[in-house]
mmCIF file of C-alpha atoms in Angstrom:
data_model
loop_
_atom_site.group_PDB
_atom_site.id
_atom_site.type_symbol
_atom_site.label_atom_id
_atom_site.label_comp_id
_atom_site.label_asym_id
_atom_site.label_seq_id
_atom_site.Cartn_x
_atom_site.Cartn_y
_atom_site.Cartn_z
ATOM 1 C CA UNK V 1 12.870 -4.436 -16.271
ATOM 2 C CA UNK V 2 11.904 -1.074 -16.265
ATOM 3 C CA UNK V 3 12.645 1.092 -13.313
ATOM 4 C CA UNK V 4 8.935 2.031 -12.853
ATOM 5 C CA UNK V 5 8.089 -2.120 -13.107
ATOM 6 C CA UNK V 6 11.569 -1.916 -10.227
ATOM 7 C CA UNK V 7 9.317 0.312 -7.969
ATOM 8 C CA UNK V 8 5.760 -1.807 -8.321
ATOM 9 C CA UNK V 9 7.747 -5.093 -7.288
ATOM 10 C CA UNK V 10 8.979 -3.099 -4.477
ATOM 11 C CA UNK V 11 5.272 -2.237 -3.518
ATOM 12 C CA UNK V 12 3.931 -5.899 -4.341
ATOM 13 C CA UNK V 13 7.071 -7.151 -1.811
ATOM 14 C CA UNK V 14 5.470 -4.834 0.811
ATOM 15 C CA UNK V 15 1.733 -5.798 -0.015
ATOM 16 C CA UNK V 16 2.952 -9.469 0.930
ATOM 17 C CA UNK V 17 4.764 -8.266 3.803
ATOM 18 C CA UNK V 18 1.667 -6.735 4.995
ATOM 19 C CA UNK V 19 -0.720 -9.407 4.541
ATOM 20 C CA UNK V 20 2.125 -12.273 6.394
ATOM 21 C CA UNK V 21 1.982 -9.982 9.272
ATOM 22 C CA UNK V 22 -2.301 -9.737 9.052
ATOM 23 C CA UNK V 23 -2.817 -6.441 7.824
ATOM 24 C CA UNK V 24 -6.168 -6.249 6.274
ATOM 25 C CA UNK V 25 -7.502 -3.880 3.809
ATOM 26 C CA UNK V 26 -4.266 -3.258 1.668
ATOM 27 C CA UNK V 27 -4.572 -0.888 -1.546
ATOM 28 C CA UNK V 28 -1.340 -0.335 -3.839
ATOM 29 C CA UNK V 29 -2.043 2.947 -5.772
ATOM 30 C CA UNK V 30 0.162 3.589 -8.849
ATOM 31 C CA UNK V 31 0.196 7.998 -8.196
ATOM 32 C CA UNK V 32 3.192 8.110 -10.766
ATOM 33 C CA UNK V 33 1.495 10.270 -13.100
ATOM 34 C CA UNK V 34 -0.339 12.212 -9.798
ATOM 35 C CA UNK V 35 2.908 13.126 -7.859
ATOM 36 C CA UNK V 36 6.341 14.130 -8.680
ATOM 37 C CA UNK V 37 7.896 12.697 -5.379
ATOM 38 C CA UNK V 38 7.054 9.091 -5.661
ATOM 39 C CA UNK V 39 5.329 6.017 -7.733
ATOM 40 C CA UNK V 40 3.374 3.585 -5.600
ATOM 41 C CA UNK V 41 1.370 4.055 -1.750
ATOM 42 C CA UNK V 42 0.619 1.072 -0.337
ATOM 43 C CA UNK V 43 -1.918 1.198 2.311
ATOM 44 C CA UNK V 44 -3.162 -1.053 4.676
ATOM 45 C CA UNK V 45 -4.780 -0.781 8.237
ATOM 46 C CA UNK V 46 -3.400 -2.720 11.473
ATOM 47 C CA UNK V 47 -5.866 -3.894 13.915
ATOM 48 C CA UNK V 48 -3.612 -1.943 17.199
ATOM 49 C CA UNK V 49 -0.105 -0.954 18.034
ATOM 50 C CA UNK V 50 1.529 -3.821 18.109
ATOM 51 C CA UNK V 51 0.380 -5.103 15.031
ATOM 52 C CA UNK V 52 1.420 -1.450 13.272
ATOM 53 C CA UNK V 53 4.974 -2.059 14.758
ATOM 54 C CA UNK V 54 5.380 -6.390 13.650
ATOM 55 C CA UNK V 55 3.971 -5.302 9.791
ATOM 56 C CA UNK V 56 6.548 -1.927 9.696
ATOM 57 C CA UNK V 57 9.250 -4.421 11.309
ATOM 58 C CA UNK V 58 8.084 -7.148 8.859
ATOM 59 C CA UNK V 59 8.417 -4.248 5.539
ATOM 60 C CA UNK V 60 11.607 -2.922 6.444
ATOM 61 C CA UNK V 61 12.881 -6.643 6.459
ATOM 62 C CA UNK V 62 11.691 -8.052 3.227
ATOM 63 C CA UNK V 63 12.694 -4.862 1.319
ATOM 64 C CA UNK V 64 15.878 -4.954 3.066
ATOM 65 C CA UNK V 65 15.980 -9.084 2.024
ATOM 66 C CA UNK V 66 15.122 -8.560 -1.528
ATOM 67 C CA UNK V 67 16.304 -5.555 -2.783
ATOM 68 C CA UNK V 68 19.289 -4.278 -0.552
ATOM 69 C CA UNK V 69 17.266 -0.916 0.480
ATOM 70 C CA UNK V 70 16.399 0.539 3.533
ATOM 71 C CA UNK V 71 13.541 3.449 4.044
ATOM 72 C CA UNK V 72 14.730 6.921 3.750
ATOM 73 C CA UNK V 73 12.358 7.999 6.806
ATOM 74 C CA UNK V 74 9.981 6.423 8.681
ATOM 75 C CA UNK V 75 7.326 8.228 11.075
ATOM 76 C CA UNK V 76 4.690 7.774 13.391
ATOM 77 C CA UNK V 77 6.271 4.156 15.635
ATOM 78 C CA UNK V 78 6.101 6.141 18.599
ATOM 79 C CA UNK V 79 2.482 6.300 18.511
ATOM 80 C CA UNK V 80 1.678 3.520 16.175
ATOM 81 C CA UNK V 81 -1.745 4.806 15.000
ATOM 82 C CA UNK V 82 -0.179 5.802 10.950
ATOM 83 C CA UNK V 83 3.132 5.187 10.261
ATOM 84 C CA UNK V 84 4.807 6.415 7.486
ATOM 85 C CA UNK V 85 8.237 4.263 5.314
ATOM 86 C CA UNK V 86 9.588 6.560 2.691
ATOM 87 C CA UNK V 87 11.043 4.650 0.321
ATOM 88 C CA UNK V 88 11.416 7.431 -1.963
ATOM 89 C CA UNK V 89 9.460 5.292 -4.934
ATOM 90 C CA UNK V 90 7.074 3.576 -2.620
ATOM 91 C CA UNK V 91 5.335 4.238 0.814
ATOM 92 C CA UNK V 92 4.124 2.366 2.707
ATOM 93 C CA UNK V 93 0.918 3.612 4.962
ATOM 94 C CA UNK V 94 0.244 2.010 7.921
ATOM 95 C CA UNK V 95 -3.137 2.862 10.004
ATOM 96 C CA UNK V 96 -5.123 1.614 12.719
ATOM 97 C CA UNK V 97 -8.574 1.956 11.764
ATOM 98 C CA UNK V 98 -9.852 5.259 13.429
ATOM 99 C CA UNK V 99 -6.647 6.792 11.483
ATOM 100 C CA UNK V 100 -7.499 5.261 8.239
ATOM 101 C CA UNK V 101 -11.522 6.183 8.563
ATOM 102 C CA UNK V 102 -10.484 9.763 9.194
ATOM 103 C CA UNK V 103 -7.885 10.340 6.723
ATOM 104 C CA UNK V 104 -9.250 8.315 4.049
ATOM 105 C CA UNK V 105 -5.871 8.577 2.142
ATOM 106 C CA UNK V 106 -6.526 5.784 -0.749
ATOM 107 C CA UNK V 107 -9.836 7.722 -1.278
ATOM 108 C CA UNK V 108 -7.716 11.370 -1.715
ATOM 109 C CA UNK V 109 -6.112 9.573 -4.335
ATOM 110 C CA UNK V 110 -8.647 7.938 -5.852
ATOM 111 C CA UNK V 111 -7.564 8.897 -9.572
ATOM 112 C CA UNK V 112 -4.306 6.743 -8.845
ATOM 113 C CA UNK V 113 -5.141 3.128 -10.791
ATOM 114 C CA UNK V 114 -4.735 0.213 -7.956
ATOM 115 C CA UNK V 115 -2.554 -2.661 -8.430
ATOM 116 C CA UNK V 116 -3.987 -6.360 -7.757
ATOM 117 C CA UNK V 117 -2.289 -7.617 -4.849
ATOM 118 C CA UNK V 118 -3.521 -10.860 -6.156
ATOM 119 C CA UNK V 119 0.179 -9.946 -8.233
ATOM 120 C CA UNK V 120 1.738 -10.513 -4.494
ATOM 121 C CA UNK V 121 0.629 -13.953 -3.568
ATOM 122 C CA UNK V 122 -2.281 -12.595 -1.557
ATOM 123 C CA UNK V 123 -4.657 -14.859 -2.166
ATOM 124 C CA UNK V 124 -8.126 -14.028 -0.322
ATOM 125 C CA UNK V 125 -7.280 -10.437 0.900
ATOM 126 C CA UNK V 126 -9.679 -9.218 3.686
ATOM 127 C CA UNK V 127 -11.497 -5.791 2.882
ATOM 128 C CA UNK V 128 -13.680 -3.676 5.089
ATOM 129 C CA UNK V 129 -17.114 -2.537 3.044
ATOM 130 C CA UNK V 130 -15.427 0.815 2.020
ATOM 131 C CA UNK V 131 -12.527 -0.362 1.208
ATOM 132 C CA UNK V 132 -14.218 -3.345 -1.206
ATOM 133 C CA UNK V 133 -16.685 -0.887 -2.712
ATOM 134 C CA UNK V 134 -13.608 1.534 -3.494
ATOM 135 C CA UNK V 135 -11.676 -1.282 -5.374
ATOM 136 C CA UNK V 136 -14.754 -2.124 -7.169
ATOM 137 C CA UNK V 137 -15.123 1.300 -8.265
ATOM 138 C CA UNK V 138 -11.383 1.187 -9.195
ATOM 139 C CA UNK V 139 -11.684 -1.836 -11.467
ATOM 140 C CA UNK V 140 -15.041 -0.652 -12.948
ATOM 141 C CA UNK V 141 -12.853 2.786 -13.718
ATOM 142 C CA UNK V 142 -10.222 0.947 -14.945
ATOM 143 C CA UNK V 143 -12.208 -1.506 -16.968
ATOM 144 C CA UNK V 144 -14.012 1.454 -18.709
ATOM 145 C CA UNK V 145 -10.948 2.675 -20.418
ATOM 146 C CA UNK V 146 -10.000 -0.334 -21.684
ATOM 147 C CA UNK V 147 -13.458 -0.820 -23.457
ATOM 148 C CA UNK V 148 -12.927 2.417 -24.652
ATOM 149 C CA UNK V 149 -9.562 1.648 -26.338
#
């Protein structure tokens, strides 16, 4: 295994994470070849505090479970409206909705390919309209270059 295939396992662990814990509208964005500091964002909105706080718990356990690491920094629990888990290779985005609206972060990115997080488990993930008509754009993207190899 590759150390790059290392990191998206990492992100697909947190994707599943996510979606036990009822976060809804999670994107994993490969930004390798966009940034120099790390490989994968996962994203995913949280309907209110408490929710933001069970998925970060919920992350920082199954990472911790099955793979022995533990986030370099984490920011944003003491409001709970985006926090931030630097893995280094991945991180993990978590926003309420007004955060995730406004910042549009999977959007600012939008270059990055997206992973399936039907490669999680997750088996009927639940998308806002933006968030579905972004993926679909992704895929079309996505699905263009391979006609044209």
């Amino acid at each position: 295994m590759t150390e790059h295939s290392a990191f998206k396992e990492q992100a697909l662990v947190a994707a599943r994470a996510i979606d036990e814990k009822k976060g809804t509208d999670i994107v994993i964005q490969d930004v390798s070849d966009l940034l120099n500091v790390t490989d994968y964002f996962v994203i995913c909105t949280a309907a209110n505090n408490r929710r933001v706080d069970a998925i970060a718990e919920e992350v920082e356990e199954q990472l911790f479970k099955d793979f022995g690491i533990k986030p370099v920094s984490i920011e944003g629990l003491d409001e709970s409206e985006w926090v931030l888990m630097d893995y280094g290779p991945i991180v993990v985005h978590i926003f309420q909705p007004g955060p995730r609206d406004y910042y549009r972060l999977e959007q600012l990115w939008d270059a990055a390919p997206t992973v399936d997080v039907a490669l999680a488990g997750i088996e009927d993930p639940v998308y806002t309209e933006r968030i579905a008509r972004l993926l679909e754009r992704a895929e079309g993207a996505s699905q263009d270059t391979v006609d044209e190899d």
